[in-house]
Amino acid sequence: MKQIGKIIATERVPTTVDEFFFWTDKELIIKPFDVIKVNHIKNSITFGVVEEISHLTDNSNFLAGYISSDFGDVNYQQYTQRIGMNYVSAKVVGNSLGIYTPVLDGSSVSLATEDDVKEALGLKDIKNPLASGYIEMYEEPDRITIPVHFNSQFLIGPEGAHLNISGISGLASKTSYAMFLLKAIQDQYLGKNSGESIAYVLLNVKGRDLLAIDEPNEELTEQDKNIYKMLNLSTTPFQNVKYFYPYSKDIISSTYGRDVKSQMELDKAKLYKYIFEDDKESIDLLFSNVDDPNQTMESIVNYLATGQGGFNGITNWNELLNEVHEHTKAGATGKDKEITVLSWRKFYRLFRKTIEKTTIFSNSLSSKPNDNETRLKDSILNIKKNDVYVIDVAKLDEETQGFVFGDVMRSIYELKLGQAYDRSEADIPSKIVIFIDELNKYASKEVPKSSPILRQLLDITERGRSLGIILFSAEQFKSDIHDRVKGNCATHAYGRTNAIEVSKPDYQYVPPVYKSMLTRLKQGEYVVQNPVFRSLLNIKFPRPIYKQFKNG
């Protein structure tokens, strides 16, 4: 490949086993994340990844530059050019013979071939390859495009698990990248006859983002299709998709009612409800984000669940609400001396807000087949391999969204622990991937430690890998997320973010120039960290293969 410069080692700035510097022509275009190679001892090759690029001249200081321009005449043309060069700092990522002594002054530096790049970044001979995007390096005529693959066992287990995606809403395309990876997983496992099988549970939290993932994207360009072909991925949308919408009497006449009706006619959609007799013990999920230092809300939930006081024999949600109201009246402390009337009033206020605003809390399911009603937990406990469940919560208030998400996680946990329906282990998907956007609502540092949803998320990120429960999550700001949740994610993807965010401790190990680039990334572009890769990668990916809604 083309030689572009030579190593510089000075008295004050030596080369080390971790980094080196080289000079190069000031007209050469080279970028951070580009891989370069250096001729080293014993005919070995040391590989480096470009981090910082600087320009240096023989000017001793800024004043000298000003004086040499005829004391600040911007139109003055110098008779002689300043002696100048570019010098580049690079991080060592490997050596072809495993030699990690510092590269020597004067050694030749060259651009890398495709095979060189793969060897340098740990992309060669990937086991269990799973498409994660592609990288582009150098400018024409030297440009190379290389498909990038994860080792799937470091993304969905058993070696590592869980993915966290962060970036500014809209600009970072977090959902699109998560869905790109999920489609790559489905392509890999669909029709696979091995012992492993995967199912997917996706929560739709914004508009109609994920409500047509089984319909093709008519706006997919030939360029995008060629990228899918390069990555050995199909351009067909998701298969085996089932949609679950919160029950509403007027859902057919709602904003996306036509889509719901057609999906129901094709038996691809159901309306979910929460039935008092079966779901009353899940009330604690409604109070996940309520600061409860004295655990009074938890005490009331236990009081209700065990049928104490007047709560024995209650048969529906309204009766429960009325009985709670009785405990809010002055002098009602005799009913339970350990729980104050003020606590009952707080509980009633929060509980009433949800029960009266939301129609998903019901006393029974319709027996009419055409009504397509289901209890969400029942459907999840019957999920099969390759199924993709999309659960819509976009139009629910924040408390009810949390309730549904918490219930989904509990149901999956019960299924994988064998505590649910009588299903043979062979019939249950060996892995279930959960995707949730806006993770900050449930796992931020401000969420109360007593939150049952936070406890469930911690359990999944810390022990879910062994059970085959994998979390794909996204949020705007990674720094807001609970340390144990993000700390247990094996893979991190960073989309476009802002300067305030990259100044947080979460980014302290990211080189300064990469931090700056994070604030300028384009849609369809991510910086990805994975145990298989020897360095951060600047990855690109094509547009989604499923139908997009321009106005959400």
XYZ file of C-alpha atoms in Angstrom:
552
model
C 0.000 0.000 0.000
C 0.913 3.656 -0.353
C 3.592 4.996 1.983
C 2.386 8.203 3.658
C 5.066 9.165 6.161
C 7.658 8.141 8.747
C 7.775 7.739 12.505
C 8.962 10.668 14.654
C 10.387 10.025 18.110
C 11.776 13.028 19.986
C 13.446 13.548 23.327
C 10.264 14.931 24.827
C 7.730 12.856 22.890
C 8.966 9.265 22.508
C 7.066 6.405 20.920
C 5.655 3.895 23.430
C 4.028 0.481 23.407
C 0.653 2.297 23.361
C 1.155 5.144 20.884
C 3.371 6.649 18.243
C 3.634 9.748 16.061
C 4.477 10.165 12.383
C 4.827 13.014 9.935
C 2.884 13.088 6.702
C 2.259 15.391 3.766
C 0.025 18.320 4.645
C -2.081 17.698 1.513
C -2.858 14.093 2.471
C -6.432 13.573 3.705
C -6.546 11.131 6.578
C -9.170 10.868 9.347
C -9.520 9.740 12.948
C -10.417 5.998 13.128
C -8.343 5.273 9.981
C -5.946 2.319 10.332
C -2.298 2.695 9.333
C 0.614 0.234 9.482
C 4.286 0.653 10.414
C 7.249 -1.495 9.358
C 8.725 -2.837 12.609
C 11.550 -5.113 13.744
C 11.836 -8.767 12.618
C 9.803 -7.940 9.502
C 6.704 -7.459 11.614
C 3.937 -4.904 11.086
C 2.595 -2.716 13.901
C -0.946 -1.469 13.380
C -2.253 1.842 14.660
C -5.548 3.744 14.665
C -5.402 7.470 13.963
C -6.499 9.645 16.871
C -5.266 13.248 16.448
C -3.961 15.133 13.419
C -1.985 18.389 13.830
C -0.344 20.874 11.507
C 3.086 22.349 12.402
C 5.259 25.035 10.763
C 8.603 26.647 11.525
C 6.848 29.664 13.047
C 8.230 30.134 16.533
C 5.023 31.756 17.795
C 1.801 33.461 16.678
C 3.440 36.898 16.641
C 6.044 35.713 14.136
C 3.267 34.634 11.808
C 1.620 38.039 12.134
C 4.871 39.936 11.439
C 5.738 37.771 8.433
C 2.435 38.861 6.829
C 3.675 42.452 6.627
C 2.418 43.177 10.124
C -1.109 41.895 9.643
C -1.869 42.675 5.989
C -4.411 39.959 5.085
C -3.800 40.573 1.363
C -0.025 40.212 1.609
C 1.371 37.325 -0.434
C 4.466 35.731 1.076
C 7.385 35.161 -1.292
C 8.401 31.948 0.441
C 6.167 29.308 1.992
C 6.634 28.403 5.618
C 8.125 24.978 6.157
C 5.193 22.896 7.373
C 3.960 19.385 7.862
C 1.143 17.399 9.418
C 1.940 15.071 12.270
C -0.397 12.353 13.456
C -0.797 10.577 16.784
C -1.927 6.970 16.593
C -2.913 4.321 19.128
C -1.235 0.915 18.830
C -3.831 -1.861 18.342
C -1.626 -4.815 17.424
C 1.429 -6.320 15.791
C 1.519 -9.098 13.198
C 4.030 -11.112 15.308
C 2.866 -10.007 18.722
C 5.852 -7.681 19.199
C 4.924 -4.723 21.379
C 8.183 -2.822 21.687
C 7.877 0.827 20.554
C 8.163 1.452 16.823
C 11.465 3.067 15.810
C 12.155 6.577 14.589
C 12.239 6.770 10.800
C 10.153 3.630 10.247
C 7.878 3.727 7.204
C 4.147 4.364 7.700
C 1.649 3.185 5.067
C -2.083 2.938 4.437
C -3.525 -0.491 5.175
C -5.148 -3.071 2.917
C -8.567 -4.541 3.690
C -6.939 -7.631 5.225
C -4.626 -5.405 7.273
C -7.594 -3.452 8.658
C -9.426 -6.625 9.608
C -6.358 -7.992 11.385
C -5.684 -4.688 13.134
C -9.212 -4.208 14.465
C -9.936 -7.833 15.341
C -12.382 -8.298 12.466
C -10.653 -11.269 10.870
C -12.081 -14.787 11.129
C -14.905 -13.704 13.457
C -16.696 -16.692 14.939
C -20.512 -16.662 14.849
C -20.492 -13.515 12.633
C -23.412 -11.109 12.971
C -23.562 -8.034 10.723
C -23.195 -4.790 12.663
C -22.556 -2.304 9.854
C -19.583 -1.286 7.741
C -16.581 1.037 7.930
C -15.094 3.308 5.280
C -11.464 4.419 5.264
C -9.338 6.854 3.280
C -10.257 9.017 0.319
C -10.388 8.125 -3.356
C -8.535 6.505 -5.015
C -7.472 4.637 -1.857
C -10.940 4.259 -0.279
C -11.891 0.852 1.099
C -15.268 -0.326 2.459
C -15.275 -3.214 4.927
C -18.249 -5.127 6.391
C -18.089 -5.358 10.182
C -19.410 -8.306 12.167
C -19.883 -8.940 15.860
C -19.271 -12.343 17.324
C -22.959 -12.897 18.133
C -22.040 -14.708 21.352
C -20.655 -11.423 22.702
C -23.911 -9.614 21.898
C -26.663 -12.097 22.769
C -24.698 -14.527 24.926
C -23.361 -16.690 26.305
C -19.960 -14.895 26.296
C -21.393 -11.401 26.732
C -24.809 -9.808 26.508
C -26.888 -6.655 26.378
C -26.599 -3.590 24.144
C -26.884 0.047 25.167
C -27.384 2.797 22.575
C -27.168 6.495 23.392
C -27.576 9.711 21.429
C -29.694 12.789 20.800
C -33.312 12.064 19.953
C -33.925 12.081 16.186
C -30.348 12.830 15.165
C -28.840 9.603 16.473
C -31.285 7.086 14.873
C -31.117 4.879 17.984
C -34.205 2.834 17.147
C -33.039 2.346 13.557
C -29.679 0.916 14.645
C -31.272 -1.380 17.239
C -33.723 -2.651 14.612
C -30.890 -3.126 12.098
C -29.132 -5.430 14.572
C -32.362 -7.239 15.473
C -33.066 -7.882 11.783
C -29.521 -9.247 11.387
C -30.186 -11.595 14.321
C -33.515 -12.744 12.860
C -31.879 -13.375 9.470
C -29.237 -15.496 11.167
C -31.609 -17.579 13.288
C -34.709 -17.800 11.065
C -35.011 -21.381 9.908
C -31.910 -22.403 11.844
C -32.104 -26.012 12.994
C -29.586 -25.740 15.820
C -30.563 -25.980 19.469
C -30.701 -22.185 19.779
C -33.825 -20.188 19.010
C -34.669 -16.529 19.571
C -37.832 -14.509 20.121
C -38.140 -10.730 20.326
C -40.238 -8.393 22.463
C -40.137 -4.743 21.355
C -41.846 -1.835 23.096
C -43.070 0.919 20.807
C -42.759 4.120 22.840
C -42.913 6.815 20.133
C -45.727 7.356 17.639
C -45.881 4.609 15.014
C -42.140 3.902 14.962
C -42.414 0.112 15.153
C -46.018 -0.496 14.090
C -45.292 -1.653 10.532
C -42.009 -3.548 10.789
C -43.412 -6.405 8.694
C -44.130 -4.064 5.760
C -41.403 -3.141 3.233
C -39.813 0.291 3.051
C -40.781 1.557 -0.398
C -38.183 4.351 -0.138
C -35.196 2.029 0.228
C -32.593 3.086 -2.340
C -30.466 0.845 -4.549
C -27.444 1.999 -2.575
C -29.056 0.787 0.650
C -29.991 -2.525 -0.969
C -26.388 -2.986 -2.119
C -25.173 -2.415 1.442
C -27.563 -5.085 2.743
C -26.258 -7.398 0.017
C -22.645 -6.639 1.006
C -23.511 -7.549 4.612
C -25.263 -10.766 3.473
C -28.591 -9.540 4.873
C -31.973 -9.839 3.218
C -34.000 -6.760 2.301
C -37.290 -8.342 3.362
C -38.915 -6.836 6.472
C -39.361 -8.642 9.793
C -41.252 -11.927 9.777
C -43.579 -13.578 12.338
C -44.635 -10.188 13.735
C -47.545 -9.764 16.159
C -48.753 -6.380 17.394
C -50.302 -5.673 20.784
C -52.230 -2.437 21.317
C -53.636 -1.133 24.612
C -57.371 -1.804 24.719
C -59.553 1.173 23.823
C -63.192 1.298 22.743
C -62.389 3.747 19.953
C -59.036 2.349 18.804
C -60.377 1.633 15.303
C -61.212 5.324 14.887
C -57.932 6.511 16.402
C -54.933 8.044 14.596
C -53.663 4.692 13.351
C -56.955 2.801 13.544
C -56.922 1.745 9.891
C -53.603 -0.036 10.422
C -54.910 -1.731 13.582
C -58.048 -2.939 11.814
C -56.160 -4.417 8.861
C -53.662 -6.098 11.201
C -56.503 -7.585 13.250
C -58.182 -8.911 10.097
C -54.916 -10.669 9.242
C -54.746 -12.024 12.814
C -51.535 -10.066 13.428
C -52.845 -7.756 16.150
C -54.526 -8.035 19.534
C -55.785 -5.590 22.153
C -54.351 -6.186 25.602
C -56.036 -5.737 28.972
C -55.176 -6.198 32.626
C -57.750 -8.317 34.462
C -58.334 -7.656 38.157
C -58.364 -11.257 39.337
C -55.084 -12.108 37.577
C -53.171 -8.819 37.693
C -53.999 -7.201 41.039
C -50.672 -8.385 42.484
C -48.814 -6.285 39.920
C -50.085 -2.957 41.289
C -46.635 -2.228 42.737
C -45.403 -1.539 39.193
C -47.564 1.596 39.057
C -45.459 3.148 41.810
C -42.007 2.408 40.412
C -40.986 6.047 40.094
C -42.610 7.226 43.336
C -40.083 8.230 45.971
C -41.017 5.982 48.887
C -38.230 6.189 51.502
C -40.403 4.685 54.241
C -41.801 2.005 51.896
C -45.376 3.000 52.719
C -46.554 2.452 49.111
C -45.023 -1.037 49.224
C -46.772 -1.713 52.538
C -50.148 -0.708 51.077
C -49.622 -2.925 48.021
C -48.873 -5.883 50.310
C -51.911 -4.979 52.432
C -54.135 -5.077 49.343
C -52.599 -8.241 47.891
C -53.091 -10.223 51.113
C -56.742 -9.167 51.427
C -56.408 -7.475 54.800
C -59.007 -5.082 56.178
C -61.881 -4.588 53.769
C -59.909 -5.800 50.750
C -60.936 -9.441 51.086
C -63.550 -10.459 48.541
C -63.052 -7.528 46.135
C -63.721 -8.589 42.538
C -62.918 -5.583 40.299
C -60.766 -2.498 39.941
C -63.520 -0.025 40.866
C -64.328 -1.868 44.081
C -60.636 -1.768 44.928
C -60.481 1.975 44.235
C -63.561 2.577 46.421
C -62.133 0.578 49.312
C -58.852 2.488 49.101
C -60.906 5.683 49.263
C -62.494 4.463 52.516
C -59.027 4.286 54.047
C -58.364 7.926 53.144
C -61.129 9.273 55.384
C -60.316 10.975 58.658
C -60.232 8.526 61.550
C -59.581 5.546 59.249
C -56.256 4.760 60.936
C -57.965 2.084 62.972
C -58.161 -0.071 59.875
C -54.391 -0.415 59.887
C -52.422 1.467 62.502
C -49.079 1.086 60.731
C -50.228 2.973 57.611
C -51.238 6.596 58.061
C -54.228 8.253 56.432
C -51.828 10.576 54.581
C -50.132 7.545 53.015
C -53.493 6.122 51.958
C -54.411 9.483 50.403
C -51.171 9.589 48.418
C -51.733 6.035 47.233
C -55.362 6.779 46.282
C -54.422 9.916 44.342
C -51.830 8.078 42.253
C -53.913 4.909 41.820
C -57.069 6.780 40.829
C -55.167 8.809 38.227
C -54.200 5.621 36.396
C -57.384 3.581 36.812
C -59.697 6.357 35.651
C -57.539 7.537 32.734
C -56.605 4.156 31.275
C -58.970 1.647 29.687
C -56.566 -1.301 29.803
C -57.637 -2.129 33.368
C -60.707 -4.324 32.973
C -62.613 -7.066 34.765
C -62.736 -9.617 31.941
C -61.772 -10.404 28.362
C -64.334 -10.422 25.602
C -65.337 -13.925 24.546
C -65.978 -12.791 20.969
C -63.135 -14.037 18.723
C -63.312 -10.968 16.463
C -62.608 -8.661 19.407
C -59.047 -10.047 19.509
C -58.575 -9.304 23.203
C -55.810 -10.842 25.281
C -54.125 -10.624 28.610
C -50.592 -9.473 27.748
C -48.924 -11.862 30.173
C -50.776 -14.839 28.668
C -49.491 -13.951 25.197
C -45.901 -13.518 26.381
C -45.951 -16.824 28.229
C -46.894 -18.475 24.924
C -44.259 -16.758 22.759
C -42.570 -19.089 20.268
C -39.214 -19.103 18.532
C -38.760 -16.433 15.845
C -41.842 -14.546 17.090
C -41.537 -10.767 17.119
C -43.921 -9.147 19.607
C -44.388 -5.384 19.237
C -46.135 -3.933 22.293
C -47.476 -0.436 21.769
C -47.348 1.889 24.788
C -46.908 5.197 22.932
C -50.292 6.654 23.884
C -50.230 5.578 27.517
C -49.219 7.964 30.295
C -45.769 7.549 31.813
C -46.916 5.581 34.889
C -48.909 3.102 32.782
C -46.041 2.722 30.312
C -43.831 1.719 33.235
C -46.496 -0.700 34.462
C -46.663 -2.449 31.080
C -42.871 -2.597 30.723
C -42.479 -4.000 34.232
C -45.161 -6.599 33.584
C -43.488 -7.629 30.313
C -40.140 -8.151 32.042
C -41.702 -10.133 34.887
C -43.592 -12.350 32.460
C -40.453 -13.102 30.442
C -38.554 -13.837 33.640
C -41.271 -16.238 34.819
C -41.267 -17.976 31.442
C -37.496 -18.478 31.442
C -37.446 -19.625 35.068
C -40.099 -22.229 34.319
C -42.526 -20.702 36.816
C -45.214 -20.066 34.233
C -47.392 -22.282 32.097
C -46.676 -25.957 31.666
C -44.467 -25.728 28.593
C -41.630 -28.058 27.785
C -38.216 -26.396 27.936
C -37.563 -27.348 24.316
C -40.649 -25.389 23.246
C -39.530 -22.150 24.940
C -37.165 -19.888 22.916
C -33.640 -20.329 24.239
C -33.154 -16.545 24.076
C -35.565 -13.621 24.300
C -34.372 -10.156 23.303
C -36.180 -7.182 24.852
C -35.862 -3.755 23.206
C -36.848 -0.611 25.094
C -36.230 3.028 24.188
C -36.188 5.853 26.762
C -34.451 3.652 29.326
C -33.887 6.734 31.488
C -37.540 6.529 32.609
C -36.886 3.227 34.364
C -33.161 3.006 35.113
C -31.841 6.519 35.643
C -29.778 7.432 38.671
C -32.790 9.378 40.015
C -35.156 6.373 39.991
C -35.883 5.302 43.612
C -33.813 2.315 44.726
C -37.025 0.617 45.841
C -38.432 0.670 42.273
C -39.533 -2.870 41.296
C -38.811 -2.082 37.628
C -35.253 -0.978 38.434
C -34.739 -4.148 40.478
C -35.986 -6.217 37.533
C -33.652 -4.393 35.104
C -30.693 -4.945 37.418
C -31.581 -8.615 37.652
C -31.778 -8.945 33.863
C -28.482 -7.138 33.166
C -26.631 -8.997 35.931
C -28.136 -12.488 35.606
C -30.272 -12.468 32.471
C -27.433 -13.690 30.235
C -27.439 -17.091 31.942
C -31.214 -17.354 31.465
C -31.154 -16.210 27.858
C -32.827 -12.828 28.529
C -31.052 -10.107 26.557
C -31.676 -6.366 26.936
C -31.317 -3.946 24.030
C -31.835 -0.456 25.429
C -31.593 3.137 24.232
C -31.619 6.565 25.817
C -30.546 10.116 25.048
C -27.866 10.467 27.703
C -25.800 7.500 28.837
C -24.502 9.412 31.862
C -28.020 9.422 33.390
C -28.301 5.622 33.491
C -27.741 3.530 36.628
C -24.109 2.360 36.744
C -24.961 -1.316 37.249
C -27.308 -1.359 34.256
C -24.919 0.194 31.718
C -21.889 -1.448 33.364
C -23.260 -4.913 32.564
C -23.808 -4.169 28.861
C -21.120 -5.853 26.759
C -21.753 -3.629 23.746
C -22.134 0.153 23.637
C -23.114 2.262 20.635
C -22.674 6.039 20.719
C -24.662 8.169 18.297
C -24.563 11.917 17.902
C -24.602 13.686 21.256
C -23.722 17.087 22.692
C -20.600 18.616 24.223
C -22.041 18.664 27.746
C -22.723 14.928 27.649
C -19.248 13.951 26.384
C -17.680 15.918 29.255
C -19.212 13.464 31.761
C -17.115 10.691 33.446
C -18.687 8.003 31.204
C -16.548 9.315 28.353
C -13.263 9.800 30.218
C -11.553 6.937 28.342
C -12.645 8.213 24.921
C -9.818 10.138 23.184
C -10.535 13.902 22.972
C -10.761 13.969 19.178
C -13.292 11.097 19.244
C -15.372 13.021 21.789
C -15.431 15.951 19.398
C -16.499 13.658 16.558
C -19.395 12.329 18.660
C -20.932 15.798 18.488
C -20.803 15.739 14.664
C -21.845 12.208 13.731
C -24.425 11.916 10.955
C -27.613 9.861 10.970
C -26.729 6.268 10.162
C -23.340 6.586 11.859
C -22.233 5.197 15.242
C -19.130 4.747 17.345
C -19.287 1.184 18.637
C -17.484 -0.591 21.473
C -17.535 -4.386 21.723
C -15.213 -6.907 23.471
C -14.234 -8.400 20.104
C -13.008 -5.110 18.646
C -9.523 -3.867 19.532
C -10.552 -0.236 19.195
C -13.638 1.950 18.979
C -15.119 1.668 15.491
C -16.836 4.379 13.475
C -19.611 2.262 11.954
C -22.215 3.123 9.325
C -25.429 1.237 8.588
C -28.164 1.436 5.908
C -31.704 2.737 6.303
C -34.352 0.398 7.795
C -35.920 -2.211 5.531
C -39.367 -1.765 7.097
C -41.996 0.935 6.531
C -41.190 4.376 7.918
C -43.710 6.976 9.066
C -42.512 10.518 8.361
C -44.709 12.142 10.992
C -44.302 9.518 13.694
